[in-house]
Amino acid sequence: MSKVIPLAQAVRDNLNDGDTVAFEGFTHLIPHAAAHEAIRQGKKDLTLIRMTPDIVYDQMIGMGLAKKVIFSYAGNPGVGLLRRMRDAIENGYPREIETVEHSHAAMANAYEAGAAGMPSAFFRGYKGADLPKVNPEIRFVTCPFSGEELAAVPAHRPDVTFIHAQKANKKGDVLIEGIVGVQKEAALAAKRVVVTVEEIVEDFEGLHPNLTILPNWTITAISIVKGGAHPSYTHGYYDRDNAAYLEWDKVSADRELFTQWMRTNVLEATPDIFAERIKGLQA
């Protein structure tokens, strides 16, 4: 499989300074390993798109990679704030960032529109909400058929989307089991798609064909990274590391402690560290 390459090469070949990029996963399969590689390579001036930024974007923002974040709900799931993101918004540390906030529904529809090659998404929403007052990209149009007023937002069209998945087969098809968020739409909306997987198998015999949400022709590169979603979980492989999310609340609250943690756990680490971290979390 020519598409199977080391993660460092996949990031280097497909993510450029100034790109608009999505690192998507929902509850599980969050592509932490790919994001860490982007940090190690010192990518800069990125526009980050993600439905729920959580700690993977907190780390990228805290390391100065982001110039803009397009998102819905920013928080450390089940714990509290994204402290590095908040520091950037309130204090411009380590740099000022632009934020564009949406609802989950708007983000999902924007990905769907991007996947369909449409310039914008139209949906029922935002009526009576305050977000249109602070987000000029939320507009309203009248349906030419029903006369109904609908919300409209720009489509998401990332330069590159990164996702994590359980398996790829020898042909390069990608399989996801468990909760599926917007990975398929985020991938189809992008110019390039990089997938990290737990393993590559001969085929998907015996598994439901609908689990193969991305055929090989939609994928640019595949990298094998065991534990690549940690501290989020990968259904069928390892559990969510709740302790890591609790620890992050303390680490991210202090700039010096954050820098030290990132140096030890990201800058001086390799993708192999993810396989070590999931020992004891195996399902």
mmCIF file of C-alpha atoms in Angstrom:
data_model
loop_
_atom_site.group_PDB
_atom_site.id
_atom_site.type_symbol
_atom_site.label_atom_id
_atom_site.label_comp_id
_atom_site.label_asym_id
_atom_site.label_seq_id
_atom_site.Cartn_x
_atom_site.Cartn_y
_atom_site.Cartn_z
ATOM 1 C CA MET A 1 0.000 0.000 0.000
ATOM 2 C CA SER A 2 1.721 3.167 -1.198
ATOM 3 C CA LYS A 3 -0.591 5.237 0.981
ATOM 4 C CA VAL A 4 0.818 3.757 4.199
ATOM 5 C CA ILE A 5 3.609 6.039 5.360
ATOM 6 C CA PRO A 6 5.082 7.118 8.712
ATOM 7 C CA LEU A 7 3.064 9.749 10.546
ATOM 8 C CA ALA A 8 5.874 12.310 10.396
ATOM 9 C CA GLN A 9 5.914 12.046 6.610
ATOM 10 C CA ALA A 10 2.121 12.138 6.359
ATOM 11 C CA VAL A 11 1.996 15.397 8.320
ATOM 12 C CA ARG A 12 4.976 16.907 6.546
ATOM 13 C CA ASP A 13 3.592 16.103 3.082
ATOM 14 C CA ASN A 14 -0.004 17.158 3.703
ATOM 15 C CA LEU A 15 -0.122 19.961 6.290
ATOM 16 C CA ASN A 16 1.341 23.313 5.322
ATOM 17 C CA ASP A 17 1.746 26.555 7.226
ATOM 18 C CA GLY A 18 -1.378 28.665 6.797
ATOM 19 C CA ASP A 19 -3.639 25.705 6.015
ATOM 20 C CA THR A 20 -7.195 25.291 7.162
ATOM 21 C CA VAL A 21 -7.247 21.943 8.932
ATOM 22 C CA ALA A 22 -9.720 19.731 10.761
ATOM 23 C CA PHE A 23 -8.690 17.169 13.390
ATOM 24 C CA GLU A 24 -12.032 15.436 13.833
ATOM 25 C CA GLY A 25 -13.386 12.701 16.081
ATOM 26 C CA PHE A 26 -16.389 12.606 18.351
ATOM 27 C CA THR A 27 -15.990 11.421 21.962
ATOM 28 C CA HIS A 28 -13.603 8.731 20.771
ATOM 29 C CA LEU A 29 -11.139 8.486 17.876
ATOM 30 C CA ILE A 30 -9.792 12.005 18.430
ATOM 31 C CA PRO A 31 -6.518 12.154 16.424
ATOM 32 C CA HIS A 32 -4.144 13.260 19.178
ATOM 33 C CA ALA A 33 -1.071 11.605 17.671
ATOM 34 C CA ALA A 34 -1.487 13.503 14.404
ATOM 35 C CA ALA A 35 -1.940 16.790 16.254
ATOM 36 C CA HIS A 36 1.183 16.134 18.323
ATOM 37 C CA GLU A 37 3.174 15.527 15.162
ATOM 38 C CA ALA A 38 1.969 18.863 13.779
ATOM 39 C CA ILE A 39 3.193 20.485 17.001
ATOM 40 C CA ARG A 40 6.580 18.766 16.768
ATOM 41 C CA GLN A 41 6.989 20.002 13.198
ATOM 42 C CA GLY A 42 6.250 23.572 14.269
ATOM 43 C CA LYS A 43 3.374 24.192 11.869
ATOM 44 C CA LYS A 44 2.067 27.738 12.122
ATOM 45 C CA ASP A 45 -0.729 30.127 11.184
ATOM 46 C CA LEU A 46 -3.299 27.339 11.007
ATOM 47 C CA THR A 47 -7.051 27.793 10.905
ATOM 48 C CA LEU A 48 -8.380 24.980 13.092
ATOM 49 C CA ILE A 49 -11.873 23.584 12.530
ATOM 50 C CA ARG A 50 -13.444 21.217 15.025
ATOM 51 C CA MET A 51 -16.903 20.665 16.460
ATOM 52 C CA THR A 52 -15.601 20.287 20.013
ATOM 53 C CA PRO A 53 -12.029 21.609 20.288
ATOM 54 C CA ASP A 54 -11.295 19.895 23.649
ATOM 55 C CA ILE A 55 -7.729 19.360 24.827
ATOM 56 C CA VAL A 56 -6.216 18.472 21.450
ATOM 57 C CA TYR A 57 -6.827 22.042 20.248
ATOM 58 C CA ASP A 58 -5.959 23.472 23.662
ATOM 59 C CA GLN A 59 -2.494 22.008 23.148
ATOM 60 C CA MET A 60 -2.153 23.299 19.589
ATOM 61 C CA ILE A 61 -3.371 26.769 20.545
ATOM 62 C CA GLY A 62 -1.102 26.857 23.588
ATOM 63 C CA MET A 63 1.886 26.040 21.381
ATOM 64 C CA GLY A 64 1.070 28.919 19.041
ATOM 65 C CA LEU A 65 0.037 26.936 15.962
ATOM 66 C CA ALA A 66 -3.384 28.535 15.499
ATOM 67 C CA LYS A 67 -4.322 31.931 14.124
ATOM 68 C CA LYS A 68 -8.052 31.131 13.947
ATOM 69 C CA VAL A 69 -10.413 28.566 15.446
ATOM 70 C CA ILE A 70 -13.826 27.688 14.004
ATOM 71 C CA PHE A 71 -15.716 25.637 16.550
ATOM 72 C CA SER A 72 -18.768 24.739 18.589
ATOM 73 C CA TYR A 73 -18.433 24.132 22.335
ATOM 74 C CA ALA A 74 -14.908 24.667 23.650
ATOM 75 C CA GLY A 75 -14.190 22.722 26.816
ATOM 76 C CA ASN A 76 -12.304 19.919 28.526
ATOM 77 C CA PRO A 77 -15.052 17.251 28.355
ATOM 78 C CA GLY A 78 -16.429 16.428 31.781
ATOM 79 C CA VAL A 79 -13.877 18.654 33.516
ATOM 80 C CA GLY A 80 -14.114 22.333 32.654
ATOM 81 C CA LEU A 81 -12.397 25.032 30.655
ATOM 82 C CA LEU A 82 -9.870 25.004 27.852
ATOM 83 C CA ARG A 83 -7.378 27.143 29.716
ATOM 84 C CA ARG A 84 -4.814 27.593 26.948
ATOM 85 C CA MET A 85 -7.523 28.641 24.508
ATOM 86 C CA ARG A 86 -8.924 31.059 27.050
ATOM 87 C CA ASP A 87 -5.464 32.526 27.711
ATOM 88 C CA ALA A 88 -5.038 33.120 23.979
ATOM 89 C CA ILE A 89 -8.458 34.782 23.645
ATOM 90 C CA GLU A 90 -8.253 36.929 26.772
ATOM 91 C CA ASN A 91 -4.529 37.718 26.951
ATOM 92 C CA GLY A 92 -3.147 37.025 23.467
ATOM 93 C CA TYR A 93 -0.829 34.355 24.887
ATOM 94 C CA PRO A 94 1.137 32.904 23.199
ATOM 95 C CA ARG A 95 -0.529 34.808 20.363
ATOM 96 C CA GLU A 96 -3.870 36.349 19.571
ATOM 97 C CA ILE A 97 -6.363 34.092 17.836
ATOM 98 C CA GLU A 98 -9.553 34.774 15.941
ATOM 99 C CA THR A 99 -12.564 32.717 16.983
ATOM 100 C CA VAL A 100 -15.689 31.853 15.021
ATOM 101 C CA GLU A 101 -18.293 30.114 17.156
ATOM 102 C CA HIS A 102 -21.169 28.021 15.854
ATOM 103 C CA SER A 103 -23.706 25.529 17.136
ATOM 104 C CA HIS A 104 -23.117 21.799 16.666
ATOM 105 C CA ALA A 105 -25.879 21.764 14.062
ATOM 106 C CA ALA A 106 -24.248 24.525 12.058
ATOM 107 C CA MET A 107 -20.846 22.812 12.140
ATOM 108 C CA ALA A 108 -22.272 19.484 11.011
ATOM 109 C CA ASN A 109 -24.235 21.122 8.208
ATOM 110 C CA ALA A 110 -21.184 23.123 7.120
ATOM 111 C CA TYR A 111 -19.154 19.923 6.808
ATOM 112 C CA GLU A 112 -22.001 18.278 4.908
ATOM 113 C CA ALA A 113 -22.128 21.213 2.501
ATOM 114 C CA GLY A 114 -18.374 21.069 1.994
ATOM 115 C CA ALA A 115 -18.565 17.343 1.279
ATOM 116 C CA ALA A 116 -21.265 18.040 -1.326
ATOM 117 C CA GLY A 117 -19.190 20.745 -2.989
ATOM 118 C CA MET A 118 -21.649 23.445 -1.980
ATOM 119 C CA PRO A 119 -20.515 26.974 -1.013
ATOM 120 C CA SER A 120 -22.817 27.195 1.985
ATOM 121 C CA ALA A 121 -25.197 25.258 4.196
ATOM 122 C CA PHE A 122 -28.867 26.010 4.801
ATOM 123 C CA PHE A 123 -30.745 24.639 7.782
ATOM 124 C CA ARG A 124 -33.335 25.389 10.435
ATOM 125 C CA GLY A 125 -31.581 26.997 13.346
ATOM 126 C CA TYR A 126 -30.314 30.079 15.133
ATOM 127 C CA LYS A 127 -33.760 31.668 15.401
ATOM 128 C CA GLY A 128 -33.898 33.470 18.728
ATOM 129 C CA ALA A 129 -30.224 32.704 19.421
ATOM 130 C CA ASP A 130 -27.572 35.283 20.274
ATOM 131 C CA LEU A 131 -24.719 33.845 18.197
ATOM 132 C CA PRO A 132 -25.790 35.714 15.024
ATOM 133 C CA LYS A 133 -25.135 38.939 16.948
ATOM 134 C CA VAL A 134 -21.428 38.101 17.348
ATOM 135 C CA ASN A 135 -20.814 35.911 14.303
ATOM 136 C CA PRO A 136 -21.333 37.793 11.019
ATOM 137 C CA GLU A 137 -20.975 34.526 9.074
ATOM 138 C CA ILE A 138 -24.413 33.483 10.321
ATOM 139 C CA ARG A 139 -26.989 34.848 7.932
ATOM 140 C CA PHE A 140 -30.582 34.173 7.006
ATOM 141 C CA VAL A 141 -32.164 33.467 3.639
ATOM 142 C CA THR A 142 -35.682 32.877 2.414
ATOM 143 C CA CYS A 143 -36.465 29.539 0.826
ATOM 144 C CA PRO A 144 -37.649 30.241 -2.742
ATOM 145 C CA PHE A 145 -40.127 27.363 -2.531
ATOM 146 C CA SER A 146 -41.700 27.592 0.905
ATOM 147 C CA GLY A 147 -40.961 31.169 1.913
ATOM 148 C CA GLU A 148 -39.461 29.865 5.165
ATOM 149 C CA GLU A 149 -36.566 31.747 6.721
ATOM 150 C CA LEU A 150 -33.486 29.527 7.055
ATOM 151 C CA ALA A 151 -30.063 29.971 8.580
ATOM 152 C CA ALA A 152 -27.063 29.984 6.255
ATOM 153 C CA VAL A 153 -23.370 29.466 7.064
ATOM 154 C CA PRO A 154 -20.266 29.039 4.868
ATOM 155 C CA ALA A 155 -19.324 25.466 3.990
ATOM 156 C CA HIS A 156 -16.272 23.935 5.655
ATOM 157 C CA ARG A 157 -13.648 23.097 3.033
ATOM 158 C CA PRO A 158 -10.440 22.147 4.887
ATOM 159 C CA ASP A 159 -7.162 21.897 3.054
ATOM 160 C CA VAL A 160 -6.586 18.723 5.032
ATOM 161 C CA THR A 161 -8.556 16.611 7.490
ATOM 162 C CA PHE A 162 -6.989 14.253 10.035
ATOM 163 C CA ILE A 163 -8.991 11.447 11.625
ATOM 164 C CA HIS A 164 -8.228 8.328 13.662
ATOM 165 C CA ALA A 165 -9.879 4.971 12.965
ATOM 166 C CA GLN A 166 -9.738 1.397 14.129
ATOM 167 C CA LYS A 167 -8.684 -0.279 10.910
ATOM 168 C CA ALA A 168 -7.689 0.125 7.309
ATOM 169 C CA ASN A 169 -7.550 -2.803 4.940
ATOM 170 C CA LYS A 170 -4.898 -3.630 2.365
ATOM 171 C CA LYS A 171 -6.768 -1.659 -0.287
ATOM 172 C CA GLY A 172 -6.774 1.451 1.888
ATOM 173 C CA ASP A 173 -10.461 1.494 2.846
ATOM 174 C CA VAL A 174 -11.035 2.874 6.349
ATOM 175 C CA LEU A 175 -13.342 1.351 8.951
ATOM 176 C CA ILE A 176 -14.847 3.064 11.985
ATOM 177 C CA GLU A 177 -16.809 1.224 14.672
ATOM 178 C CA GLY A 178 -18.805 2.772 17.487
ATOM 179 C CA ILE A 179 -19.865 6.401 17.614
ATOM 180 C CA VAL A 180 -19.426 8.204 14.314
ATOM 181 C CA GLY A 181 -19.360 11.982 14.417
ATOM 182 C CA VAL A 182 -18.563 14.049 11.336
ATOM 183 C CA GLN A 183 -15.405 12.210 10.288
ATOM 184 C CA LYS A 184 -16.852 11.117 6.966
ATOM 185 C CA GLU A 185 -18.146 14.580 6.079
ATOM 186 C CA ALA A 186 -14.958 16.298 7.275
ATOM 187 C CA ALA A 187 -12.882 13.955 5.142
ATOM 188 C CA LEU A 188 -15.007 14.284 2.011
ATOM 189 C CA ALA A 189 -15.001 18.082 2.377
ATOM 190 C CA ALA A 190 -11.187 18.246 2.434
ATOM 191 C CA LYS A 191 -8.628 18.419 -0.343
ATOM 192 C CA ARG A 192 -6.397 15.914 1.465
ATOM 193 C CA VAL A 193 -7.180 13.261 4.086
ATOM 194 C CA VAL A 194 -4.747 11.655 6.537
ATOM 195 C CA VAL A 195 -5.921 8.742 8.670
ATOM 196 C CA THR A 196 -4.111 7.209 11.632
ATOM 197 C CA VAL A 197 -5.224 3.665 12.451
ATOM 198 C CA GLU A 198 -4.697 1.099 15.156
ATOM 199 C CA GLU A 199 -3.934 -1.599 12.613
ATOM 200 C CA ILE A 200 -4.053 -2.657 8.984
ATOM 201 C CA VAL A 201 -5.857 -5.901 8.199
ATOM 202 C CA GLU A 202 -6.138 -8.037 5.085
ATOM 203 C CA ASP A 203 -9.834 -7.331 4.621
ATOM 204 C CA PHE A 204 -13.011 -6.566 6.558
ATOM 205 C CA GLU A 205 -14.552 -10.014 6.152
ATOM 206 C CA GLY A 206 -17.285 -10.695 8.681
ATOM 207 C CA LEU A 207 -17.821 -7.032 9.492
ATOM 208 C CA HIS A 208 -20.832 -5.016 8.396
ATOM 209 C CA PRO A 209 -19.970 -3.213 5.136
ATOM 210 C CA ASN A 210 -21.482 0.050 6.365
ATOM 211 C CA LEU A 211 -18.634 0.320 8.869
ATOM 212 C CA THR A 212 -16.317 1.173 5.981
ATOM 213 C CA ILE A 213 -17.228 4.810 5.846
ATOM 214 C CA LEU A 214 -14.313 5.983 3.684
ATOM 215 C CA PRO A 215 -13.269 4.104 0.535
ATOM 216 C CA ASN A 216 -9.610 4.104 -0.434
ATOM 217 C CA TRP A 217 -9.984 6.689 -3.184
ATOM 218 C CA THR A 218 -10.917 9.350 -0.610
ATOM 219 C CA ILE A 219 -7.726 8.841 1.438
ATOM 220 C CA THR A 220 -4.399 10.566 0.809
ATOM 221 C CA ALA A 221 -2.252 8.868 3.459
ATOM 222 C CA ILE A 222 -2.571 6.259 6.204
ATOM 223 C CA SER A 223 -0.281 5.912 9.219
ATOM 224 C CA ILE A 224 -0.290 3.097 11.753
ATOM 225 C CA VAL A 225 -0.259 4.606 15.249
ATOM 226 C CA LYS A 226 -1.359 2.279 18.023
ATOM 227 C CA GLY A 227 -3.088 4.311 20.710
ATOM 228 C CA GLY A 228 -3.222 7.306 18.375
ATOM 229 C CA ALA A 229 -6.450 8.621 19.915
ATOM 230 C CA HIS A 230 -5.237 8.650 23.539
ATOM 231 C CA PRO A 231 -6.425 10.097 25.928
ATOM 232 C CA SER A 232 -9.742 9.756 24.113
ATOM 233 C CA TYR A 233 -10.796 6.168 23.518
ATOM 234 C CA THR A 234 -10.941 3.871 20.531
ATOM 235 C CA HIS A 235 -14.007 1.649 20.612
ATOM 236 C CA GLY A 236 -12.965 -1.995 20.906
ATOM 237 C CA TYR A 237 -9.311 -1.200 21.637
ATOM 238 C CA TYR A 238 -8.903 0.912 24.779
ATOM 239 C CA ASP A 239 -10.915 3.058 27.166
ATOM 240 C CA ARG A 240 -10.977 6.785 27.723
ATOM 241 C CA ASP A 241 -8.189 7.899 30.057
ATOM 242 C CA ASN A 242 -10.256 10.019 32.404
ATOM 243 C CA ALA A 243 -7.258 10.693 34.642
ATOM 244 C CA ALA A 244 -5.467 12.385 31.751
ATOM 245 C CA TYR A 245 -8.339 14.818 31.247
ATOM 246 C CA LEU A 246 -8.358 15.661 34.949
ATOM 247 C CA GLU A 247 -4.587 16.124 34.898
ATOM 248 C CA TRP A 248 -4.862 18.444 31.911
ATOM 249 C CA ASP A 249 -7.017 20.858 33.888
ATOM 250 C CA LYS A 250 -4.115 21.387 36.292
ATOM 251 C CA VAL A 251 -1.357 21.310 33.669
ATOM 252 C CA SER A 252 -3.043 23.802 31.363
ATOM 253 C CA ALA A 253 -3.805 26.269 34.157
ATOM 254 C CA ASP A 254 -0.148 27.254 34.496
ATOM 255 C CA ARG A 255 1.917 28.492 31.545
ATOM 256 C CA GLU A 256 5.202 27.130 32.863
ATOM 257 C CA LEU A 257 3.749 23.755 33.785
ATOM 258 C CA PHE A 258 2.067 23.567 30.383
ATOM 259 C CA THR A 259 5.356 24.257 28.589
ATOM 260 C CA GLN A 260 7.149 21.625 30.636
ATOM 261 C CA TRP A 261 4.423 19.036 29.971
ATOM 262 C CA MET A 262 4.445 19.707 26.244
ATOM 263 C CA ARG A 263 8.227 19.436 26.104
ATOM 264 C CA THR A 264 8.230 16.071 27.866
ATOM 265 C CA ASN A 265 5.115 14.517 26.354
ATOM 266 C CA VAL A 266 5.082 15.974 22.852
ATOM 267 C CA LEU A 267 8.201 17.764 21.655
ATOM 268 C CA GLU A 268 10.634 15.140 22.933
ATOM 269 C CA ALA A 269 8.310 12.181 22.365
ATOM 270 C CA THR A 270 7.576 9.975 19.355
ATOM 271 C CA PRO A 271 4.318 8.360 18.184
ATOM 272 C CA ASP A 272 5.418 5.196 20.007
ATOM 273 C CA ILE A 273 4.547 6.926 23.277
ATOM 274 C CA PHE A 274 0.853 6.468 22.483
ATOM 275 C CA ALA A 275 1.192 2.687 22.504
ATOM 276 C CA GLU A 276 2.806 2.922 25.938
ATOM 277 C CA ARG A 277 0.087 5.166 27.310
ATOM 278 C CA ILE A 278 -2.759 2.791 26.502
ATOM 279 C CA LYS A 279 -1.298 -0.142 28.413
ATOM 280 C CA GLY A 280 -3.770 -0.810 31.193
ATOM 281 C CA LEU A 281 -6.557 0.886 29.222
ATOM 282 C CA GLN A 282 -6.996 -1.964 26.754
ATOM 283 C CA ALA A 283 -10.635 -2.960 26.472
#
